[in-house]
Coordinates of C-alpha atoms in Angstrom, one line a residue:
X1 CA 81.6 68.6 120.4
X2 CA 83.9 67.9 118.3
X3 CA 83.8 68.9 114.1
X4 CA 86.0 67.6 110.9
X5 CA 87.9 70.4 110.3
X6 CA 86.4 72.5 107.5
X7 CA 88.5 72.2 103.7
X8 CA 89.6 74.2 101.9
X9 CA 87.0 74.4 99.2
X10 CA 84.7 75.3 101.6
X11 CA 86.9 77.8 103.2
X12 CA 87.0 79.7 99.9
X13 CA 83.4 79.7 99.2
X14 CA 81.7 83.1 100.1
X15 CA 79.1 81.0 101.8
X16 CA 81.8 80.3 104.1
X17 CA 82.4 83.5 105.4
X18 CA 79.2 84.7 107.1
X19 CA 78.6 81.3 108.1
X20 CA 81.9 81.1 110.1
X21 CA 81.6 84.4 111.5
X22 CA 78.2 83.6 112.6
X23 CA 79.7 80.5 114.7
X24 CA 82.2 83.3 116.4
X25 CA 79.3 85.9 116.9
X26 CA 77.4 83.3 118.6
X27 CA 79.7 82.5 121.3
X28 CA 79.6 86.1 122.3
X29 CA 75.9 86.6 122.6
X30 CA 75.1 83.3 123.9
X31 CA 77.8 82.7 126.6
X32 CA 80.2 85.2 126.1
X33 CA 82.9 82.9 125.3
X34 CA 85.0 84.9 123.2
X35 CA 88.4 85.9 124.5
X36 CA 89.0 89.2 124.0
X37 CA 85.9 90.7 123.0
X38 CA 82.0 91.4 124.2
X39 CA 79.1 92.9 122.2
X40 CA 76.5 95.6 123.8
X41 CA 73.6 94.6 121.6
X42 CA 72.3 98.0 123.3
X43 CA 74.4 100.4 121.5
X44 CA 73.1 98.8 118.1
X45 CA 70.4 101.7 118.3
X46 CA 72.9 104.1 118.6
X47 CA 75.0 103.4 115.5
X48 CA 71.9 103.0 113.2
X49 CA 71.1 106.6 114.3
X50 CA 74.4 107.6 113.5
X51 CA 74.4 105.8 110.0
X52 CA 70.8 107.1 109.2
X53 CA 71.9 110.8 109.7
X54 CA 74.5 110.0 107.4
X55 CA 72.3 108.5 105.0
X56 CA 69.9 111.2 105.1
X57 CA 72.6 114.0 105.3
X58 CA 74.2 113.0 101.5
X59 CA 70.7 111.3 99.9
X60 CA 68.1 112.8 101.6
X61 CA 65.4 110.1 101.0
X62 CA 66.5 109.6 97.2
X63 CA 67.7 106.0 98.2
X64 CA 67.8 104.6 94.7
X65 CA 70.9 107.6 94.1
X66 CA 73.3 105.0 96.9
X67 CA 76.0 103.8 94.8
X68 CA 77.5 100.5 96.0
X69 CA 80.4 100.2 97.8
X70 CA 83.3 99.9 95.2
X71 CA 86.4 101.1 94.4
X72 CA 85.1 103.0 91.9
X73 CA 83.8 106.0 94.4
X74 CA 87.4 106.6 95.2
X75 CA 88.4 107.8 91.6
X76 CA 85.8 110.6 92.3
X77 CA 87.7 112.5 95.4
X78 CA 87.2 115.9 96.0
X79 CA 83.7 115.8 93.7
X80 CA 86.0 115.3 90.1
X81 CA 85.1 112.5 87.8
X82 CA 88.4 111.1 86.4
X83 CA 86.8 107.8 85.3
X84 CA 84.6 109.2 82.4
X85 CA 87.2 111.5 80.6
X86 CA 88.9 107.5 80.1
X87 CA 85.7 106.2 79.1
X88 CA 85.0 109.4 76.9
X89 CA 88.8 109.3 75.2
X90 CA 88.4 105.4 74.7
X91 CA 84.9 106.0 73.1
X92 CA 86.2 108.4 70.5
X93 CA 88.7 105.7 69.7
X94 CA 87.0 103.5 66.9
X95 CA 89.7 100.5 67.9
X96 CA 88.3 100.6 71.2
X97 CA 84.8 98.6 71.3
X98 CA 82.5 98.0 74.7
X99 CA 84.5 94.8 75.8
X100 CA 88.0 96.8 74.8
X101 CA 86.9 99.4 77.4
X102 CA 85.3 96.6 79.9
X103 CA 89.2 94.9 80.5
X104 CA 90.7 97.8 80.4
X105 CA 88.7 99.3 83.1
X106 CA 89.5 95.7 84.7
X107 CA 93.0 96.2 84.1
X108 CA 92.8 99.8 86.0
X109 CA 90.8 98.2 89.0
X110 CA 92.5 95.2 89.7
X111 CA 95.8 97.2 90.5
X112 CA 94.0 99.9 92.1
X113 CA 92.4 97.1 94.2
X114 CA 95.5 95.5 95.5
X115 CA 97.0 99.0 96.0
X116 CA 94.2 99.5 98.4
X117 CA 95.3 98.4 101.9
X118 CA 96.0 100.8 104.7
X119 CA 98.7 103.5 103.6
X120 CA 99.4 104.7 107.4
X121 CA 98.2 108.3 108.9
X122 CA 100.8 110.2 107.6
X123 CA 101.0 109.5 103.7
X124 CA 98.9 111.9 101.1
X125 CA 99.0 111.3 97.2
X126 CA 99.1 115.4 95.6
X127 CA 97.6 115.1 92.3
X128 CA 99.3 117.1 89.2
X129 CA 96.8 119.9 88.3
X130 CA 95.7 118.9 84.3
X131 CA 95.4 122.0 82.0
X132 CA 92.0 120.8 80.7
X133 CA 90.9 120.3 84.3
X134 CA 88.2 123.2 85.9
X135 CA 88.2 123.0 89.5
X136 CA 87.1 125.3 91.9
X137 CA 89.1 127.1 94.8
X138 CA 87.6 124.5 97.3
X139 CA 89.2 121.5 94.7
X140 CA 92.4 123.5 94.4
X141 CA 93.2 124.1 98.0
X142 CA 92.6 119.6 98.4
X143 CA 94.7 119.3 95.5
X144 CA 97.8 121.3 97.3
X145 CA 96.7 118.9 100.5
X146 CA 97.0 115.8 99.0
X147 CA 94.8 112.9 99.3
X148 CA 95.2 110.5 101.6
X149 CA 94.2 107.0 102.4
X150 CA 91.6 104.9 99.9
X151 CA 91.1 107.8 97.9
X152 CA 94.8 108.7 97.7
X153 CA 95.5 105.5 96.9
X154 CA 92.9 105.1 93.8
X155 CA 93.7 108.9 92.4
X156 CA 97.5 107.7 92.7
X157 CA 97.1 104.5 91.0
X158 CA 95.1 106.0 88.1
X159 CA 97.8 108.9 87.2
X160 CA 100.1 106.2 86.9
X161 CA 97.9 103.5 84.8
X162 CA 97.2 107.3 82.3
X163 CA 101.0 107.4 82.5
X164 CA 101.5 103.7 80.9
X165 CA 103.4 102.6 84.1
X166 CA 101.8 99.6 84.4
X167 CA 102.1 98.6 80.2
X168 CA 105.7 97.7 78.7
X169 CA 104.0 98.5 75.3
X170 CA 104.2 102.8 74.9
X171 CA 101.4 102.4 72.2
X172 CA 99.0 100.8 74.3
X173 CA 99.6 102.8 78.0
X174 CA 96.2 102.6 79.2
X175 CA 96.9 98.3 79.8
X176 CA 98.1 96.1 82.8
X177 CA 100.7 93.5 81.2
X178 CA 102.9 91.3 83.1
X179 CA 106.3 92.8 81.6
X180 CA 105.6 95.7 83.3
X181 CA 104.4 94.4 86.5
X182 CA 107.3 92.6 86.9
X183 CA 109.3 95.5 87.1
X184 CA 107.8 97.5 90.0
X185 CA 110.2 97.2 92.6
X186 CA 108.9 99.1 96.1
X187 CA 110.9 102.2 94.8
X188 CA 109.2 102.2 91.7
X189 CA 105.9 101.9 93.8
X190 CA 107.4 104.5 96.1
X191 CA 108.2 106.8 93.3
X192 CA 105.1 107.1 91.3
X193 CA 102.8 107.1 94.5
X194 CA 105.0 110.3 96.0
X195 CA 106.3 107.8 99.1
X196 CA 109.1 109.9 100.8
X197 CA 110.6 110.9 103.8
X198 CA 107.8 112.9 105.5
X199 CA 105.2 111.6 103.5
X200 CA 105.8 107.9 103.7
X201 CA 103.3 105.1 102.8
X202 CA 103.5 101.9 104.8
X203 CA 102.9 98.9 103.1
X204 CA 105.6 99.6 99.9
X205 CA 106.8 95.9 99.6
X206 CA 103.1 94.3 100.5
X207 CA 101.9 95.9 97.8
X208 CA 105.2 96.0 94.7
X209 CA 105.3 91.9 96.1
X210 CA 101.3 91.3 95.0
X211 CA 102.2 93.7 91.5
X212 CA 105.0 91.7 90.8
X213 CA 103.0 88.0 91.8
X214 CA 100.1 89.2 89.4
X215 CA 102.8 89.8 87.0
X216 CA 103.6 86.2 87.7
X217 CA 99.6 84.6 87.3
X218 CA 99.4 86.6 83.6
X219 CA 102.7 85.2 82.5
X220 CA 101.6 81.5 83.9
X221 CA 98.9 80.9 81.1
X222 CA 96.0 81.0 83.5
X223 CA 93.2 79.8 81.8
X224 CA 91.2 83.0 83.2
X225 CA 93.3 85.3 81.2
X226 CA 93.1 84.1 77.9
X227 CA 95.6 86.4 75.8
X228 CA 93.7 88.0 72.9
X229 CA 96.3 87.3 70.3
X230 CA 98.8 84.1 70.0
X231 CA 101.9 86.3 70.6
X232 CA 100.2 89.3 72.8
X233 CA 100.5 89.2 76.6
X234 CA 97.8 88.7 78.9
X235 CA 95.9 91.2 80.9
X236 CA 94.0 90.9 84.3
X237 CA 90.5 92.4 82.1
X238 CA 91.1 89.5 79.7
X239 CA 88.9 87.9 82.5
X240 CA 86.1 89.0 80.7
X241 CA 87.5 86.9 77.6
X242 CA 86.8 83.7 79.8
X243 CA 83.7 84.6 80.9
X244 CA 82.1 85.2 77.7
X245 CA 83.0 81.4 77.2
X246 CA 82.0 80.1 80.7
X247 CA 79.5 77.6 80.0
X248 CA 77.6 79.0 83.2
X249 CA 76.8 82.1 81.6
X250 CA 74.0 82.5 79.4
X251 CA 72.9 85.3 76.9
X252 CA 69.9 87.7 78.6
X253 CA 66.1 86.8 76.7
X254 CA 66.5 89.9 75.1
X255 CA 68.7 91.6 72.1
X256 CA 72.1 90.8 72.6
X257 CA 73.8 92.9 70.1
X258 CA 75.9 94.4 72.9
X259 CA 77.2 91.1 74.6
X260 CA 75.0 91.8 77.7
X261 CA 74.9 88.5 79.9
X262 CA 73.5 87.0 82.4
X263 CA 76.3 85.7 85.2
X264 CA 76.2 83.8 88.5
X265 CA 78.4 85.7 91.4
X266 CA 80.5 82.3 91.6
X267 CA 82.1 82.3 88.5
X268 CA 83.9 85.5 88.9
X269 CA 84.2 84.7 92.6
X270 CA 86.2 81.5 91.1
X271 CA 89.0 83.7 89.0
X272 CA 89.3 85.9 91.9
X273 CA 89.6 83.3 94.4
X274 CA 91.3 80.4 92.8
X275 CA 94.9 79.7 95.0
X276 CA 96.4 78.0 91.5
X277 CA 95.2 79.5 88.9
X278 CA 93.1 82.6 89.7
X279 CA 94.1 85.7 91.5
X280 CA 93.8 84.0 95.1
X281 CA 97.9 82.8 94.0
X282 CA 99.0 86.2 94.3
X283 CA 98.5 86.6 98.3
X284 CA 101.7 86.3 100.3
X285 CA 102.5 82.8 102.7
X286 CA 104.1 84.6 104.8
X287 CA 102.5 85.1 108.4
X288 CA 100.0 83.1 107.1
X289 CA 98.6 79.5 108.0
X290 CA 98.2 76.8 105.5
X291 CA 94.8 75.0 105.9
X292 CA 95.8 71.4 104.4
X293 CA 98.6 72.1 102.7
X294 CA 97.5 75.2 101.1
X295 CA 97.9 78.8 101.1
X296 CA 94.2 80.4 100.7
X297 CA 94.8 83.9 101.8
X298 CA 92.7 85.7 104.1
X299 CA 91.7 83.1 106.5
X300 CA 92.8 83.0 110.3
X301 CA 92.3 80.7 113.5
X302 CA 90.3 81.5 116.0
X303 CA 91.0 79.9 119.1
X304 CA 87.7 81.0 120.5
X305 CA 85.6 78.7 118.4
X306 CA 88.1 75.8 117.8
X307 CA 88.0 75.5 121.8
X308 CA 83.8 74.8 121.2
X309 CA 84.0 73.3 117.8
X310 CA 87.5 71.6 117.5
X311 CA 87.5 71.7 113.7
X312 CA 90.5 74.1 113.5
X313 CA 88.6 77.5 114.4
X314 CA 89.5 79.0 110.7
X315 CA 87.8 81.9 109.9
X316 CA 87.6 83.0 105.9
X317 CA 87.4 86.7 105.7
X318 CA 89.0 87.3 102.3
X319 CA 88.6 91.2 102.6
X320 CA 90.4 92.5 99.6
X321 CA 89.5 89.4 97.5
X322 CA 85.5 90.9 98.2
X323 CA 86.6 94.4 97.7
X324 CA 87.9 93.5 94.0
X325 CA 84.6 91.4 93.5
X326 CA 82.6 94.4 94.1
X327 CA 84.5 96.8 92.9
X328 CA 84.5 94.4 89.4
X329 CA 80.8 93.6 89.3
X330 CA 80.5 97.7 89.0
X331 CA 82.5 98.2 86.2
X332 CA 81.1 94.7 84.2
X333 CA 77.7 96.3 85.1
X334 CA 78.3 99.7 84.0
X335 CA 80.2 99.4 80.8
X336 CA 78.7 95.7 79.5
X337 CA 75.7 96.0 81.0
X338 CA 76.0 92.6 82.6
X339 CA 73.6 91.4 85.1
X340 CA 75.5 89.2 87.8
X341 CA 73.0 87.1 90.2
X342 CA 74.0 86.0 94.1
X343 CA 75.8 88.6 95.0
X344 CA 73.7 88.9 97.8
X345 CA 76.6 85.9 99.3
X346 CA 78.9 88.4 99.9
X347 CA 79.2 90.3 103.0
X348 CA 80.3 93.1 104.5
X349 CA 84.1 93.8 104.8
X350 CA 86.3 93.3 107.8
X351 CA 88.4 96.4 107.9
X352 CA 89.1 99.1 110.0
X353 CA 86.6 101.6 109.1
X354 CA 83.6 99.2 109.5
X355 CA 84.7 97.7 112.5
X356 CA 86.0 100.8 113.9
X357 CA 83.0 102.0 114.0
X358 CA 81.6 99.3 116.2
X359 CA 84.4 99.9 119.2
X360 CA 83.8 103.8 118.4
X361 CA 80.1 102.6 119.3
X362 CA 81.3 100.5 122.0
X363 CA 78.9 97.9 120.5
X364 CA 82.1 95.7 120.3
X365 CA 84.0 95.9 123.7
X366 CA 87.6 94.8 124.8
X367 CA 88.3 92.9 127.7
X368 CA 91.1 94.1 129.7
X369 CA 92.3 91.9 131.1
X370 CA 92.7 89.6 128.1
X371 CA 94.8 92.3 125.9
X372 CA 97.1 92.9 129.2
X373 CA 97.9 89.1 129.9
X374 CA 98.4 88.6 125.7
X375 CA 100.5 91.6 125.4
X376 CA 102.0 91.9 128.6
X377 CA 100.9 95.2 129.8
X378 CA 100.9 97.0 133.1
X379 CA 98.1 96.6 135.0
X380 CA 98.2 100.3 136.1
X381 CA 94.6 101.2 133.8
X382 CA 93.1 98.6 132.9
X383 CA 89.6 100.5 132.4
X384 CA 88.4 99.1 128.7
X385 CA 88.6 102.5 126.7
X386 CA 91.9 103.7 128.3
X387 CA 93.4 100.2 127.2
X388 CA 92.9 100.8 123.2
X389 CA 94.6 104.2 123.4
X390 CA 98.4 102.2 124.7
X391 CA 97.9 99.2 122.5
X392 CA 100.6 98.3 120.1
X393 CA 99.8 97.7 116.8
X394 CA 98.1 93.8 116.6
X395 CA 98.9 91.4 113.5
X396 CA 96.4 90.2 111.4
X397 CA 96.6 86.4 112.8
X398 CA 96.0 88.0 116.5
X399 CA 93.2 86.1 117.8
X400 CA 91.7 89.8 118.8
X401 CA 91.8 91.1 115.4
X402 CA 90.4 87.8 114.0
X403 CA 87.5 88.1 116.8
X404 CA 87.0 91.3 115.6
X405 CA 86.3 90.9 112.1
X406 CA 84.4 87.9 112.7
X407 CA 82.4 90.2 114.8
X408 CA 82.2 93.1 112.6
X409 CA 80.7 90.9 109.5
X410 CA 77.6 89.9 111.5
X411 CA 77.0 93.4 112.5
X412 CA 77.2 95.0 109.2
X413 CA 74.5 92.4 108.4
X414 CA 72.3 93.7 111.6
X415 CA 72.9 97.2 110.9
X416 CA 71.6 97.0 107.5
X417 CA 68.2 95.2 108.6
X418 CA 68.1 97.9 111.3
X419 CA 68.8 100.7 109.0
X420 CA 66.3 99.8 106.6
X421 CA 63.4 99.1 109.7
X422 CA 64.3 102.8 110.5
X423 CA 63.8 104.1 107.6
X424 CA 60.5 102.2 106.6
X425 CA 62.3 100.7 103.3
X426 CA 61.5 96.4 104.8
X427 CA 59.9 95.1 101.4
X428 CA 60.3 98.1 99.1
X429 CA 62.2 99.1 95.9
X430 CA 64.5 101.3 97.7
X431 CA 65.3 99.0 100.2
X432 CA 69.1 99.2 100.5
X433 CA 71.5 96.3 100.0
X434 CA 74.1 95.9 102.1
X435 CA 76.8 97.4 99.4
X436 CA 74.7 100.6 100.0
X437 CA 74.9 100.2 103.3
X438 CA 78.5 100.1 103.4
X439 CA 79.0 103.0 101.0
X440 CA 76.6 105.5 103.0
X441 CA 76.6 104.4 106.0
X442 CA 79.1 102.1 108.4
X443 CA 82.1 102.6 105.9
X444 CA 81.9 106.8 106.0
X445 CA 80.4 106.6 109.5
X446 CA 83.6 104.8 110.4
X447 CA 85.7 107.2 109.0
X448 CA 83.3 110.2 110.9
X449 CA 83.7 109.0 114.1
X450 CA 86.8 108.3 114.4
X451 CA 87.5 112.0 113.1
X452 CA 85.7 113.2 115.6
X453 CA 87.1 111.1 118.7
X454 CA 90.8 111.2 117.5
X455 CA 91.6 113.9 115.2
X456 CA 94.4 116.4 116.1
X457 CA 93.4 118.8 112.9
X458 CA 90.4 118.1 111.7
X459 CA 91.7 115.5 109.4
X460 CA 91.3 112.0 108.9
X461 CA 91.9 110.0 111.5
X462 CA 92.7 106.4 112.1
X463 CA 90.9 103.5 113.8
X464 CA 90.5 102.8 117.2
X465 CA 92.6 99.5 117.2
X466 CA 96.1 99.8 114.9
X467 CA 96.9 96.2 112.6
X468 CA 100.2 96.0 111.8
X469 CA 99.9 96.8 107.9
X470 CA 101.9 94.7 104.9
X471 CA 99.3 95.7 102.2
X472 CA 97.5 92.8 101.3
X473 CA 94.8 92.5 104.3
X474 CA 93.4 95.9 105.4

């Protein structure tokens, strides 16, 4: 049967994403047409025991205390708050009012978002110890470590935003302005997130390319970044200046002496994924596919379904552009008190940790003989678990690691619905969304598992399947 192939308004829509990974999930279970992948519906029980312990391990049965999934966890390694001695400091600052603080908590995420792509095994951010900091021994000893990975990444991110590297303007350092985006060059990047020789971060030019392209979008005159001042530069939390004006969004039906609004999830979906105008104009072309004539970031072919559907088999994922949008909605709901509706469009995200955890599970399982004819391996072993441990790393656009997502999205949704069966929450207040779900449960149990089958030290350890890394997917 043959499809018109889907356009590229629809291919940025976050109803696209779960409704094209569907279409790929389906041709496993029904006739297990996919190419390089099959799923053990069987094991499903497995990994909802797995993410249940977890749950009940750091909640107990205090389900309402789940954060969401957000980048705002990641500021809290090693149990210290660095977020609310910013918000307390800006507090005491009468210049500072509630929308003030809102952008530039904004201005902070956004860069900490598009920092926040796999920095490789080896690479560990060692925070400065701050007088006015009290830590105990256990806090100390991480603090010689170093943090690695997400966390690493975000504690990294925010010494340098406290140290004004991101702001050309020394009386304003806690800002994001395109001046000083534009001058992060990947030894810049390398320099202020302790990139060396022994401790090296993959990813440096990925991510000092999509610094220096959102320098770009602020200096364009986007209308989502409305500068605040005719001669003052704009800043990525001035989104919140366009919303406020958004003729979608409406005043709450109560006092509204604090700004607090009502918000659909599409119209910040729309800044964040716009390819002209919004932040969707910062992702790279390169290694990527344009979809009639345009460049709409995270979006791949997958030859699997265009072989059943022939409507070009793209598959939106748009990983980090979800990441940001719930990472955002956090800090608009925390600091403005906002309430943003249909978020419940969004899905889980297609990254390693998630969908590590399904391989860990074997609930997604390679075929060997696919992966060996593709890559040109040896036939010698060809038994499925033996294969992942001698596979090079896979890009992105490798129909394998598009399969895989696809794959992983649809289970996180499963997981979720089988997670809250378990624990008798179907219909309740304290059922758990699927950010929850992702926070407690497949994103950490990822991370678990994989310690546990692959760690040399006790440490982290990485995923079962390697993706070549520039930054600005995983």
């Amino acid at each position: 049967m043959t499809s018109p192939p889907k356009g590229t308004d629809y291919l940025k829509s976050l109803g696209s994403i779960r409704e094209r990974c569907q279409q790929v999930f389906n041709l496993t279970v029904d006739q297990d047409q996919l190419e390089f992948w099959s799923v053990d519906q069987s094991t499903l029980p497995s990994i909802v025991d797995f993410c249940s312990y977890l749950i009940s391990r750091d909640y107990g049965a205090n389900y309402q205390s789940i954060p969401p999934h957000g980048r705002w966890r990641h500021f809290l390694a090693n149990e210290r708050d660095r977020i609310s001695p910013l918000l307390e400091q800006w507090s005491a600052d009468s210049s500072v009012d509630p929308v003030e603080t809102g952008r530039r908590l904004v201005d902070l995420f956004v860069v900490a978002v598009l920092m926040d792509a796999g920095a490789g095994d080896e690479w560990k951010f060692v925070e400065p110890l701050e007088e006015s900091c009290s830590t105990s021994a256990n806090a100390n000893e991480s603090l010689e470590q170093g943090i690695g990975r997400s966390e690493g990444l975000a504690v990294g991110t925010l010494h340098a935003f406290k140290q004004g590297i991101f702001s050309s303007d020394p009386k304003h350092p806690h800002q994001v302005d395109p001046t000083a985006l534009s001058s992060l060059t990947p030894s810049k990047v390398a320099e202020f997130m302790q990139s060396k020789a022994g401790n090296q971060m993959v990813g440096l030019e990925g991510r000092s390319n999509l610094l220096q392209k959102l320098g770009c979008l602020l200096s364009s005159g986007s209308k989502y970044f409305p500068a605040q001042e005719p001669n003052s530069q704009s800043r990525p939390g001035n989104l919140i200046d366009y919303i406020l004006t958004h003729p979608d969004v409406h005043p709450l039906p109560r006092a509204v002496m604090r700004g607090e609004i009502s918000m659909s999830i599409d119209v910040l979906w729309e800044v964040i994924i716009d390819e002209k105008d919004g932040l969707g104009s910062i992702w790279p072309k390169e290694g990527r596919q344009p979809i009639g004539g345009k460049f709409i970031g995270d979006v791949w072919t997958c030859e699997a379904l265009n072989r059943v559907t022939k409507d070009g088999g793209h598959v939106p994922f748009h990983k980090l552009s979800q990441w940001l949008t719930y990472s955002l909605i956090e800090v608009l709901e925390k600091t403005l008190k906002w309430v943003i509706t249909g978020s419940e469009k969004m899905t889980g995200l297609p990254e390693y940790r998630n969908g590590g955890l399904l391989i860990d599970f074997q609930y997604i399982q390679p075929k060997p003989m696919a992966f060996i004819k593709s890559l040109g391996l040896p036939e010698a072993d060809s038994s499925s678990f033996s294969l992942m441990d001698t596979l090079p790393p896979l890009a992105a656009s490798h129909p394998a690691i598009v399969e895989w997502r696809a794959l992983t999205v649809i289970a996180l949704d499963r997981i979720k619905d089988s997670i809250n069966e378990k624990l008798e929450l179907v219909g309740s207040a304290q059922a758990l969304s699927l950010p929850q779900v992702l926070e407690a449960a497949t994103w950490k149990g990822g991370r678990e598992i994989a310690r546990i089958k692959r760690a040399q030290d006790g440490s982290s350890a990485g995923p079962p399947i390697k993706v070549i890394s520039d930054g600005t997917v995983f």
